[in-house]
């Protein structure tokens, strides 16, 4: 009986691996293999006369970290991504709180309003912002109508941040709103009935419960903002480059594929380090807050 029982347990134990095999194969084929090929390409060299040469060394990475031009691009990319994430937190968290306190019909309506921009292409939205922020755009025409001189807004860091906030805000609102759905409203009412102030309820009850949603949303927003291409390319222009536009120029402009692959790998690794560090710090604070 014991042998029969053990033999019947083997198919059950292997069943999860069999069911997950197609997804694992797809992940390896579509994600890991391209990353491995990109990492190998980054180890090659390039010359205008020969093209790509199989050298397999780290001279591309040394060229990136030894050149102030690329370091400034990385710094610009990360501070724009960080500022976009901070603004999305300051706007998206109260918006998600208000959304969670609405009635059923109004909640559904405003949820559709928040998610509706995701149905429009990022390129279309970037073109829309370029028309609004240009020298002959609607905003400058409105400023001239009230007697204010036109302001240069297009091809600036501010234009990139504004457009990124518009695109990334739903990715902050939805995780925070989901976290608020797990909060028991009676806990907040109990604290208020015990003469706790609204500030105390916000600091001791709401913020610790919202922290996982803010963490998830901020990681998504930061990662997508740091790797954004369409918005920096259309609203930043040729001079105000970010890492994604620089990779594009290296691949299709100068045809230096190894250097472009190296920049992409550095962006990926830097993103992972920043996001994992941020995640670890917030998780520790969150665990201490909840005891």
PDB file of C-alpha atoms in Angstrom:
ATOM      1  CA  UNK A   1       0.000   0.000   0.000  1.00  0.00           C
ATOM      2  CA  UNK A   2       2.818   2.402   0.813  1.00  0.00           C
ATOM      3  CA  UNK A   3       4.431   1.847  -2.607  1.00  0.00           C
ATOM      4  CA  UNK A   4       1.120   2.468  -4.353  1.00  0.00           C
ATOM      5  CA  UNK A   5       0.552   5.628  -2.314  1.00  0.00           C
ATOM      6  CA  UNK A   6       4.023   6.980  -3.110  1.00  0.00           C
ATOM      7  CA  UNK A   7       3.598   6.213  -6.810  1.00  0.00           C
ATOM      8  CA  UNK A   8       0.232   8.020  -6.857  1.00  0.00           C
ATOM      9  CA  UNK A   9       1.781  11.084  -5.162  1.00  0.00           C
ATOM     10  CA  UNK A  10       4.517  11.464  -7.805  1.00  0.00           C
ATOM     11  CA  UNK A  11       2.161  12.627 -10.603  1.00  0.00           C
ATOM     12  CA  UNK A  12       0.527  15.085  -8.176  1.00  0.00           C
ATOM     13  CA  UNK A  13       3.899  16.543  -7.199  1.00  0.00           C
ATOM     14  CA  UNK A  14       5.003  16.904 -10.815  1.00  0.00           C
ATOM     15  CA  UNK A  15       1.672  18.357 -11.959  1.00  0.00           C
ATOM     16  CA  UNK A  16       2.535  22.011 -11.050  1.00  0.00           C
ATOM     17  CA  UNK A  17       5.810  21.776 -12.990  1.00  0.00           C
ATOM     18  CA  UNK A  18       4.011  20.308 -16.012  1.00  0.00           C
ATOM     19  CA  UNK A  19       1.336  23.024 -15.929  1.00  0.00           C
ATOM     20  CA  UNK A  20       3.878  25.839 -15.560  1.00  0.00           C
ATOM     21  CA  UNK A  21       6.200  24.469 -18.273  1.00  0.00           C
ATOM     22  CA  UNK A  22       4.598  26.429 -21.193  1.00  0.00           C
ATOM     23  CA  UNK A  23       4.745  29.713 -19.286  1.00  0.00           C
ATOM     24  CA  UNK A  24       8.321  29.013 -18.209  1.00  0.00           C
ATOM     25  CA  UNK A  25       9.337  28.213 -21.775  1.00  0.00           C
ATOM     26  CA  UNK A  26       7.689  31.391 -23.030  1.00  0.00           C
ATOM     27  CA  UNK A  27       9.432  33.467 -20.339  1.00  0.00           C
ATOM     28  CA  UNK A  28      12.824  31.985 -21.149  1.00  0.00           C
ATOM     29  CA  UNK A  29      12.336  32.438 -24.900  1.00  0.00           C
ATOM     30  CA  UNK A  30      10.912  35.967 -24.831  1.00  0.00           C
ATOM     31  CA  UNK A  31      12.803  37.486 -21.872  1.00  0.00           C
ATOM     32  CA  UNK A  32      15.906  35.605 -20.762  1.00  0.00           C
ATOM     33  CA  UNK A  33      17.261  34.685 -24.200  1.00  0.00           C
ATOM     34  CA  UNK A  34      17.036  38.274 -25.574  1.00  0.00           C
ATOM     35  CA  UNK A  35      18.678  39.592 -22.397  1.00  0.00           C
ATOM     36  CA  UNK A  36      21.484  37.057 -22.741  1.00  0.00           C
ATOM     37  CA  UNK A  37      22.009  37.963 -26.405  1.00  0.00           C
ATOM     38  CA  UNK A  38      22.037  41.679 -25.498  1.00  0.00           C
ATOM     39  CA  UNK A  39      24.613  41.052 -22.761  1.00  0.00           C
ATOM     40  CA  UNK A  40      26.813  39.142 -25.222  1.00  0.00           C
ATOM     41  CA  UNK A  41      26.438  41.899 -27.821  1.00  0.00           C
ATOM     42  CA  UNK A  42      27.545  44.473 -25.238  1.00  0.00           C
ATOM     43  CA  UNK A  43      30.892  42.673 -24.932  1.00  0.00           C
ATOM     44  CA  UNK A  44      31.699  43.175 -28.623  1.00  0.00           C
ATOM     45  CA  UNK A  45      33.381  46.179 -30.207  1.00  0.00           C
ATOM     46  CA  UNK A  46      32.549  48.353 -33.190  1.00  0.00           C
ATOM     47  CA  UNK A  47      34.498  50.237 -35.835  1.00  0.00           C
ATOM     48  CA  UNK A  48      33.250  52.263 -38.806  1.00  0.00           C
ATOM     49  CA  UNK A  49      35.343  50.286 -41.278  1.00  0.00           C
ATOM     50  CA  UNK A  50      34.660  46.739 -40.053  1.00  0.00           C
ATOM     51  CA  UNK A  51      31.445  46.995 -38.057  1.00  0.00           C
ATOM     52  CA  UNK A  52      30.779  44.706 -35.099  1.00  0.00           C
ATOM     53  CA  UNK A  53      33.825  42.705 -33.968  1.00  0.00           C
ATOM     54  CA  UNK A  54      33.731  39.803 -31.515  1.00  0.00           C
ATOM     55  CA  UNK A  55      36.200  40.923 -28.861  1.00  0.00           C
ATOM     56  CA  UNK A  56      34.334  40.032 -25.628  1.00  0.00           C
ATOM     57  CA  UNK A  57      35.733  42.619 -23.235  1.00  0.00           C
ATOM     58  CA  UNK A  58      34.405  45.423 -21.019  1.00  0.00           C
ATOM     59  CA  UNK A  59      35.637  48.410 -23.005  1.00  0.00           C
ATOM     60  CA  UNK A  60      32.063  49.600 -23.763  1.00  0.00           C
ATOM     61  CA  UNK A  61      31.221  49.747 -20.068  1.00  0.00           C
ATOM     62  CA  UNK A  62      34.482  51.556 -19.349  1.00  0.00           C
ATOM     63  CA  UNK A  63      33.634  54.051 -22.083  1.00  0.00           C
ATOM     64  CA  UNK A  64      30.210  54.690 -20.504  1.00  0.00           C
ATOM     65  CA  UNK A  65      31.461  55.207 -16.933  1.00  0.00           C
ATOM     66  CA  UNK A  66      34.465  57.194 -18.108  1.00  0.00           C
ATOM     67  CA  UNK A  67      32.500  59.704 -20.190  1.00  0.00           C
ATOM     68  CA  UNK A  68      30.685  62.600 -18.517  1.00  0.00           C
ATOM     69  CA  UNK A  69      28.279  62.751 -21.455  1.00  0.00           C
ATOM     70  CA  UNK A  70      26.733  59.379 -20.626  1.00  0.00           C
ATOM     71  CA  UNK A  71      26.870  59.983 -16.876  1.00  0.00           C
ATOM     72  CA  UNK A  72      24.854  63.188 -17.302  1.00  0.00           C
ATOM     73  CA  UNK A  73      22.281  61.294 -19.358  1.00  0.00           C
ATOM     74  CA  UNK A  74      21.925  58.658 -16.644  1.00  0.00           C
ATOM     75  CA  UNK A  75      21.651  61.327 -13.953  1.00  0.00           C
ATOM     76  CA  UNK A  76      18.999  63.200 -15.945  1.00  0.00           C
ATOM     77  CA  UNK A  77      17.056  59.986 -16.513  1.00  0.00           C
ATOM     78  CA  UNK A  78      16.976  58.976 -12.857  1.00  0.00           C
ATOM     79  CA  UNK A  79      16.134  62.371 -11.393  1.00  0.00           C
ATOM     80  CA  UNK A  80      13.305  62.818 -13.901  1.00  0.00           C
ATOM     81  CA  UNK A  81      12.031  59.321 -13.058  1.00  0.00           C
ATOM     82  CA  UNK A  82      12.327  60.059  -9.326  1.00  0.00           C
ATOM     83  CA  UNK A  83      10.524  63.397  -9.617  1.00  0.00           C
ATOM     84  CA  UNK A  84       7.776  61.785 -11.699  1.00  0.00           C
ATOM     85  CA  UNK A  85       7.363  59.079  -9.052  1.00  0.00           C
ATOM     86  CA  UNK A  86       7.175  61.636  -6.227  1.00  0.00           C
ATOM     87  CA  UNK A  87       4.536  63.723  -8.025  1.00  0.00           C
ATOM     88  CA  UNK A  88       2.516  60.600  -8.818  1.00  0.00           C
ATOM     89  CA  UNK A  89       2.606  59.635  -5.121  1.00  0.00           C
ATOM     90  CA  UNK A  90       1.473  63.111  -4.015  1.00  0.00           C
ATOM     91  CA  UNK A  91      -1.368  63.175  -6.551  1.00  0.00           C
ATOM     92  CA  UNK A  92      -2.290  59.506  -6.847  1.00  0.00           C
ATOM     93  CA  UNK A  93      -2.544  58.633  -3.146  1.00  0.00           C
ATOM     94  CA  UNK A  94      -5.201  61.269  -2.248  1.00  0.00           C
ATOM     95  CA  UNK A  95      -6.962  60.507  -5.529  1.00  0.00           C
ATOM     96  CA  UNK A  96      -7.117  56.805  -4.660  1.00  0.00           C
ATOM     97  CA  UNK A  97      -8.385  57.637  -1.155  1.00  0.00           C
ATOM     98  CA  UNK A  98     -11.183  59.815  -2.534  1.00  0.00           C
ATOM     99  CA  UNK A  99     -11.991  57.094  -5.076  1.00  0.00           C
ATOM    100  CA  UNK A 100     -12.270  54.475  -2.324  1.00  0.00           C
ATOM    101  CA  UNK A 101     -14.741  56.652  -0.391  1.00  0.00           C
ATOM    102  CA  UNK A 102     -17.085  57.213  -3.334  1.00  0.00           C
ATOM    103  CA  UNK A 103     -20.342  55.426  -3.935  1.00  0.00           C
ATOM    104  CA  UNK A 104     -20.640  52.588  -6.379  1.00  0.00           C
ATOM    105  CA  UNK A 105     -21.804  54.537  -9.441  1.00  0.00           C
ATOM    106  CA  UNK A 106     -19.455  57.482  -9.009  1.00  0.00           C
ATOM    107  CA  UNK A 107     -16.566  55.149  -8.222  1.00  0.00           C
ATOM    108  CA  UNK A 108     -17.113  53.191 -11.424  1.00  0.00           C
ATOM    109  CA  UNK A 109     -17.371  56.414 -13.452  1.00  0.00           C
ATOM    110  CA  UNK A 110     -14.162  57.974 -12.090  1.00  0.00           C
ATOM    111  CA  UNK A 111     -12.348  54.653 -12.324  1.00  0.00           C
ATOM    112  CA  UNK A 112     -13.134  54.632 -16.030  1.00  0.00           C
ATOM    113  CA  UNK A 113     -11.921  58.241 -16.258  1.00  0.00           C
ATOM    114  CA  UNK A 114      -8.618  57.264 -14.612  1.00  0.00           C
ATOM    115  CA  UNK A 115      -8.105  54.196 -16.791  1.00  0.00           C
ATOM    116  CA  UNK A 116      -9.337  55.734 -20.060  1.00  0.00           C
ATOM    117  CA  UNK A 117      -5.971  57.355 -20.961  1.00  0.00           C
ATOM    118  CA  UNK A 118      -4.407  53.887 -20.990  1.00  0.00           C
ATOM    119  CA  UNK A 119      -6.517  53.117 -24.052  1.00  0.00           C
ATOM    120  CA  UNK A 120      -4.763  55.888 -26.010  1.00  0.00           C
ATOM    121  CA  UNK A 121      -1.283  55.337 -27.417  1.00  0.00           C
ATOM    122  CA  UNK A 122       1.584  56.988 -25.558  1.00  0.00           C
ATOM    123  CA  UNK A 123       2.770  58.470 -28.847  1.00  0.00           C
ATOM    124  CA  UNK A 124      -0.612  60.122 -29.423  1.00  0.00           C
ATOM    125  CA  UNK A 125      -0.609  61.576 -25.913  1.00  0.00           C
ATOM    126  CA  UNK A 126       2.957  62.826 -26.379  1.00  0.00           C
ATOM    127  CA  UNK A 127       1.941  64.584 -29.595  1.00  0.00           C
ATOM    128  CA  UNK A 128      -0.990  66.101 -27.745  1.00  0.00           C
ATOM    129  CA  UNK A 129       1.300  67.513 -25.062  1.00  0.00           C
ATOM    130  CA  UNK A 130       3.707  68.812 -27.725  1.00  0.00           C
ATOM    131  CA  UNK A 131       0.859  70.791 -29.305  1.00  0.00           C
ATOM    132  CA  UNK A 132      -0.199  72.150 -25.916  1.00  0.00           C
ATOM    133  CA  UNK A 133       3.306  73.130 -24.782  1.00  0.00           C
ATOM    134  CA  UNK A 134       4.735  74.445 -28.052  1.00  0.00           C
ATOM    135  CA  UNK A 135       5.446  78.134 -28.671  1.00  0.00           C
ATOM    136  CA  UNK A 136       2.233  78.381 -30.708  1.00  0.00           C
ATOM    137  CA  UNK A 137       0.323  76.028 -28.450  1.00  0.00           C
ATOM    138  CA  UNK A 138      -2.889  76.538 -26.538  1.00  0.00           C
ATOM    139  CA  UNK A 139      -1.163  77.321 -23.222  1.00  0.00           C
ATOM    140  CA  UNK A 140       1.022  80.090 -24.660  1.00  0.00           C
ATOM    141  CA  UNK A 141      -1.960  81.540 -26.527  1.00  0.00           C
ATOM    142  CA  UNK A 142      -3.850  81.650 -23.219  1.00  0.00           C
ATOM    143  CA  UNK A 143      -0.905  83.379 -21.537  1.00  0.00           C
ATOM    144  CA  UNK A 144      -0.714  85.957 -24.316  1.00  0.00           C
ATOM    145  CA  UNK A 145      -4.440  86.585 -24.012  1.00  0.00           C
ATOM    146  CA  UNK A 146      -3.975  87.718 -20.388  1.00  0.00           C
ATOM    147  CA  UNK A 147      -0.886  89.786 -21.194  1.00  0.00           C
ATOM    148  CA  UNK A 148       1.854  87.325 -20.207  1.00  0.00           C
ATOM    149  CA  UNK A 149       4.807  86.736 -22.512  1.00  0.00           C
ATOM    150  CA  UNK A 150       5.148  83.268 -24.079  1.00  0.00           C
ATOM    151  CA  UNK A 151       7.092  80.725 -22.036  1.00  0.00           C
ATOM    152  CA  UNK A 152       9.387  78.070 -23.471  1.00  0.00           C
ATOM    153  CA  UNK A 153       7.916  74.789 -22.260  1.00  0.00           C
ATOM    154  CA  UNK A 154       8.535  72.329 -25.054  1.00  0.00           C
ATOM    155  CA  UNK A 155      11.906  70.543 -25.183  1.00  0.00           C
ATOM    156  CA  UNK A 156      12.482  71.028 -21.456  1.00  0.00           C
ATOM    157  CA  UNK A 157      12.722  68.684 -18.504  1.00  0.00           C
ATOM    158  CA  UNK A 158       9.473  70.107 -17.161  1.00  0.00           C
ATOM    159  CA  UNK A 159       7.597  69.062 -20.304  1.00  0.00           C
ATOM    160  CA  UNK A 160       8.921  65.508 -19.951  1.00  0.00           C
ATOM    161  CA  UNK A 161       7.918  65.352 -16.271  1.00  0.00           C
ATOM    162  CA  UNK A 162       4.404  66.689 -16.922  1.00  0.00           C
ATOM    163  CA  UNK A 163       3.767  64.200 -19.730  1.00  0.00           C
ATOM    164  CA  UNK A 164       5.226  61.306 -17.745  1.00  0.00           C
ATOM    165  CA  UNK A 165       3.011  62.125 -14.756  1.00  0.00           C
ATOM    166  CA  UNK A 166      -0.020  62.137 -17.053  1.00  0.00           C
ATOM    167  CA  UNK A 167       0.925  58.740 -18.469  1.00  0.00           C
ATOM    168  CA  UNK A 168       2.066  57.079 -15.230  1.00  0.00           C
ATOM    169  CA  UNK A 169      -0.584  58.328 -12.799  1.00  0.00           C
ATOM    170  CA  UNK A 170      -2.987  55.372 -13.327  1.00  0.00           C
ATOM    171  CA  UNK A 171      -0.172  52.982 -12.400  1.00  0.00           C
ATOM    172  CA  UNK A 172      -0.014  54.715  -9.011  1.00  0.00           C
ATOM    173  CA  UNK A 173      -3.729  55.139  -8.364  1.00  0.00           C
ATOM    174  CA  UNK A 174      -4.737  51.532  -8.992  1.00  0.00           C
ATOM    175  CA  UNK A 175      -2.285  49.842  -6.524  1.00  0.00           C
ATOM    176  CA  UNK A 176      -3.093  52.369  -3.793  1.00  0.00           C
ATOM    177  CA  UNK A 177      -6.821  52.001  -4.395  1.00  0.00           C
ATOM    178  CA  UNK A 178      -6.459  48.209  -4.261  1.00  0.00           C
ATOM    179  CA  UNK A 179      -4.629  48.477  -0.915  1.00  0.00           C
ATOM    180  CA  UNK A 180      -7.381  50.715   0.452  1.00  0.00           C
ATOM    181  CA  UNK A 181     -10.008  48.137  -0.513  1.00  0.00           C
ATOM    182  CA  UNK A 182      -8.484  45.764   2.056  1.00  0.00           C
ATOM    183  CA  UNK A 183      -8.812  48.337   4.839  1.00  0.00           C
ATOM    184  CA  UNK A 184     -11.701  47.728   7.245  1.00  0.00           C
ATOM    185  CA  UNK A 185     -13.671  51.018   7.542  1.00  0.00           C
ATOM    186  CA  UNK A 186     -14.719  50.136  11.094  1.00  0.00           C
ATOM    187  CA  UNK A 187     -11.108  50.522  12.255  1.00  0.00           C
ATOM    188  CA  UNK A 188     -11.097  54.142  11.153  1.00  0.00           C
ATOM    189  CA  UNK A 189     -14.496  54.753  12.750  1.00  0.00           C
ATOM    190  CA  UNK A 190     -13.334  53.121  15.986  1.00  0.00           C
ATOM    191  CA  UNK A 191     -10.299  55.397  16.144  1.00  0.00           C
ATOM    192  CA  UNK A 192     -12.462  58.469  15.595  1.00  0.00           C
ATOM    193  CA  UNK A 193     -14.896  57.304  18.297  1.00  0.00           C
ATOM    194  CA  UNK A 194     -11.948  57.127  20.730  1.00  0.00           C
ATOM    195  CA  UNK A 195     -11.297  60.856  20.138  1.00  0.00           C
ATOM    196  CA  UNK A 196      -8.396  60.328  17.751  1.00  0.00           C
ATOM    197  CA  UNK A 197      -7.857  63.275  15.420  1.00  0.00           C
ATOM    198  CA  UNK A 198      -8.032  62.969  11.653  1.00  0.00           C
ATOM    199  CA  UNK A 199      -4.264  63.506  11.494  1.00  0.00           C
ATOM    200  CA  UNK A 200      -3.686  60.645  13.946  1.00  0.00           C
ATOM    201  CA  UNK A 201      -6.008  58.339  12.008  1.00  0.00           C
ATOM    202  CA  UNK A 202      -4.191  59.251   8.795  1.00  0.00           C
ATOM    203  CA  UNK A 203      -0.741  58.695  10.307  1.00  0.00           C
ATOM    204  CA  UNK A 204      -1.393  55.621  12.470  1.00  0.00           C
ATOM    205  CA  UNK A 205      -4.045  53.722  10.475  1.00  0.00           C
ATOM    206  CA  UNK A 206      -4.336  54.811   6.856  1.00  0.00           C
ATOM    207  CA  UNK A 207      -0.703  55.394   5.888  1.00  0.00           C
ATOM    208  CA  UNK A 208       0.596  52.013   7.160  1.00  0.00           C
ATOM    209  CA  UNK A 209      -2.179  50.242   5.259  1.00  0.00           C
ATOM    210  CA  UNK A 210      -1.579  52.257   2.103  1.00  0.00           C
ATOM    211  CA  UNK A 211       2.219  51.764   2.197  1.00  0.00           C
ATOM    212  CA  UNK A 212       2.217  48.457   0.203  1.00  0.00           C
ATOM    213  CA  UNK A 213       0.169  50.063  -2.555  1.00  0.00           C
ATOM    214  CA  UNK A 214       2.413  53.120  -2.634  1.00  0.00           C
ATOM    215  CA  UNK A 215       5.454  50.841  -2.774  1.00  0.00           C
ATOM    216  CA  UNK A 216       4.052  48.802  -5.659  1.00  0.00           C
ATOM    217  CA  UNK A 217       2.908  51.852  -7.589  1.00  0.00           C
ATOM    218  CA  UNK A 218       6.136  53.775  -7.113  1.00  0.00           C
ATOM    219  CA  UNK A 219       8.236  50.838  -8.306  1.00  0.00           C
ATOM    220  CA  UNK A 220       6.101  50.539 -11.435  1.00  0.00           C
ATOM    221  CA  UNK A 221       6.149  54.282 -12.112  1.00  0.00           C
ATOM    222  CA  UNK A 222       9.880  54.638 -11.548  1.00  0.00           C
ATOM    223  CA  UNK A 223      10.779  51.670 -13.743  1.00  0.00           C
ATOM    224  CA  UNK A 224       8.526  52.757 -16.597  1.00  0.00           C
ATOM    225  CA  UNK A 225       9.632  56.399 -16.349  1.00  0.00           C
ATOM    226  CA  UNK A 226      13.337  55.557 -16.367  1.00  0.00           C
ATOM    227  CA  UNK A 227      12.932  53.417 -19.488  1.00  0.00           C
ATOM    228  CA  UNK A 228      10.431  55.688 -21.288  1.00  0.00           C
ATOM    229  CA  UNK A 229      11.218  56.405 -24.929  1.00  0.00           C
ATOM    230  CA  UNK A 230       8.338  58.075 -26.776  1.00  0.00           C
ATOM    231  CA  UNK A 231       7.793  60.982 -24.372  1.00  0.00           C
ATOM    232  CA  UNK A 232      11.482  61.963 -23.950  1.00  0.00           C
ATOM    233  CA  UNK A 233      12.002  61.569 -27.691  1.00  0.00           C
ATOM    234  CA  UNK A 234       9.081  63.822 -28.667  1.00  0.00           C
ATOM    235  CA  UNK A 235       9.074  66.335 -25.793  1.00  0.00           C
ATOM    236  CA  UNK A 236      12.781  66.408 -24.956  1.00  0.00           C
ATOM    237  CA  UNK A 237      14.119  66.942 -28.435  1.00  0.00           C
ATOM    238  CA  UNK A 238      17.526  65.962 -29.724  1.00  0.00           C
ATOM    239  CA  UNK A 239      19.534  67.806 -27.075  1.00  0.00           C
ATOM    240  CA  UNK A 240      17.670  66.748 -23.933  1.00  0.00           C
ATOM    241  CA  UNK A 241      18.362  63.024 -24.153  1.00  0.00           C
ATOM    242  CA  UNK A 242      17.484  60.248 -21.770  1.00  0.00           C
ATOM    243  CA  UNK A 243      18.881  56.729 -21.675  1.00  0.00           C
ATOM    244  CA  UNK A 244      16.225  55.139 -23.909  1.00  0.00           C
ATOM    245  CA  UNK A 245      16.662  57.770 -26.624  1.00  0.00           C
ATOM    246  CA  UNK A 246      20.437  57.391 -26.379  1.00  0.00           C
ATOM    247  CA  UNK A 247      20.146  53.638 -26.928  1.00  0.00           C
ATOM    248  CA  UNK A 248      17.946  54.318 -29.949  1.00  0.00           C
ATOM    249  CA  UNK A 249      20.516  56.736 -31.393  1.00  0.00           C
ATOM    250  CA  UNK A 250      23.367  54.282 -30.890  1.00  0.00           C
ATOM    251  CA  UNK A 251      21.471  51.453 -32.584  1.00  0.00           C
ATOM    252  CA  UNK A 252      19.909  53.318 -35.515  1.00  0.00           C
ATOM    253  CA  UNK A 253      21.955  56.525 -35.700  1.00  0.00           C
ATOM    254  CA  UNK A 254      25.614  55.602 -35.355  1.00  0.00           C
ATOM    255  CA  UNK A 255      24.947  51.834 -35.807  1.00  0.00           C
ATOM    256  CA  UNK A 256      27.125  51.112 -32.757  1.00  0.00           C
ATOM    257  CA  UNK A 257      25.060  48.196 -31.524  1.00  0.00           C
ATOM    258  CA  UNK A 258      27.536  46.998 -28.849  1.00  0.00           C
ATOM    259  CA  UNK A 259      27.615  50.421 -27.183  1.00  0.00           C
ATOM    260  CA  UNK A 260      23.816  50.693 -27.362  1.00  0.00           C
ATOM    261  CA  UNK A 261      23.497  47.236 -25.800  1.00  0.00           C
ATOM    262  CA  UNK A 262      25.924  48.239 -23.044  1.00  0.00           C
ATOM    263  CA  UNK A 263      23.897  51.349 -22.212  1.00  0.00           C
ATOM    264  CA  UNK A 264      20.725  49.246 -22.092  1.00  0.00           C
ATOM    265  CA  UNK A 265      22.340  46.712 -19.741  1.00  0.00           C
ATOM    266  CA  UNK A 266      23.623  49.477 -17.450  1.00  0.00           C
ATOM    267  CA  UNK A 267      20.118  50.977 -17.332  1.00  0.00           C
ATOM    268  CA  UNK A 268      18.622  47.588 -16.476  1.00  0.00           C
ATOM    269  CA  UNK A 269      21.128  46.887 -13.694  1.00  0.00           C
ATOM    270  CA  UNK A 270      20.856  50.419 -12.253  1.00  0.00           C
ATOM    271  CA  UNK A 271      17.068  50.176 -12.293  1.00  0.00           C
ATOM    272  CA  UNK A 272      17.171  46.854 -10.455  1.00  0.00           C
ATOM    273  CA  UNK A 273      19.594  48.165  -7.815  1.00  0.00           C
ATOM    274  CA  UNK A 274      17.572  51.345  -7.173  1.00  0.00           C
ATOM    275  CA  UNK A 275      14.229  49.545  -7.059  1.00  0.00           C
ATOM    276  CA  UNK A 276      15.482  46.715  -4.821  1.00  0.00           C
ATOM    277  CA  UNK A 277      17.094  49.197  -2.413  1.00  0.00           C
ATOM    278  CA  UNK A 278      13.932  51.290  -2.317  1.00  0.00           C
ATOM    279  CA  UNK A 279      11.845  48.177  -1.774  1.00  0.00           C
ATOM    280  CA  UNK A 280      14.052  46.985   1.095  1.00  0.00           C
ATOM    281  CA  UNK A 281      13.998  50.361   2.877  1.00  0.00           C
ATOM    282  CA  UNK A 282      10.228  50.773   2.647  1.00  0.00           C
ATOM    283  CA  UNK A 283       9.575  47.173   3.653  1.00  0.00           C
ATOM    284  CA  UNK A 284      11.645  47.640   6.818  1.00  0.00           C
ATOM    285  CA  UNK A 285       9.809  50.832   7.734  1.00  0.00           C
ATOM    286  CA  UNK A 286       6.472  49.195   6.962  1.00  0.00           C
ATOM    287  CA  UNK A 287       7.236  46.192   9.183  1.00  0.00           C
ATOM    288  CA  UNK A 288       8.370  48.452  12.034  1.00  0.00           C
ATOM    289  CA  UNK A 289       5.218  50.543  11.751  1.00  0.00           C
ATOM    290  CA  UNK A 290       2.951  47.518  11.958  1.00  0.00           C
ATOM    291  CA  UNK A 291       5.053  45.917  14.676  1.00  0.00           C
TER     292      UNK A 291
END
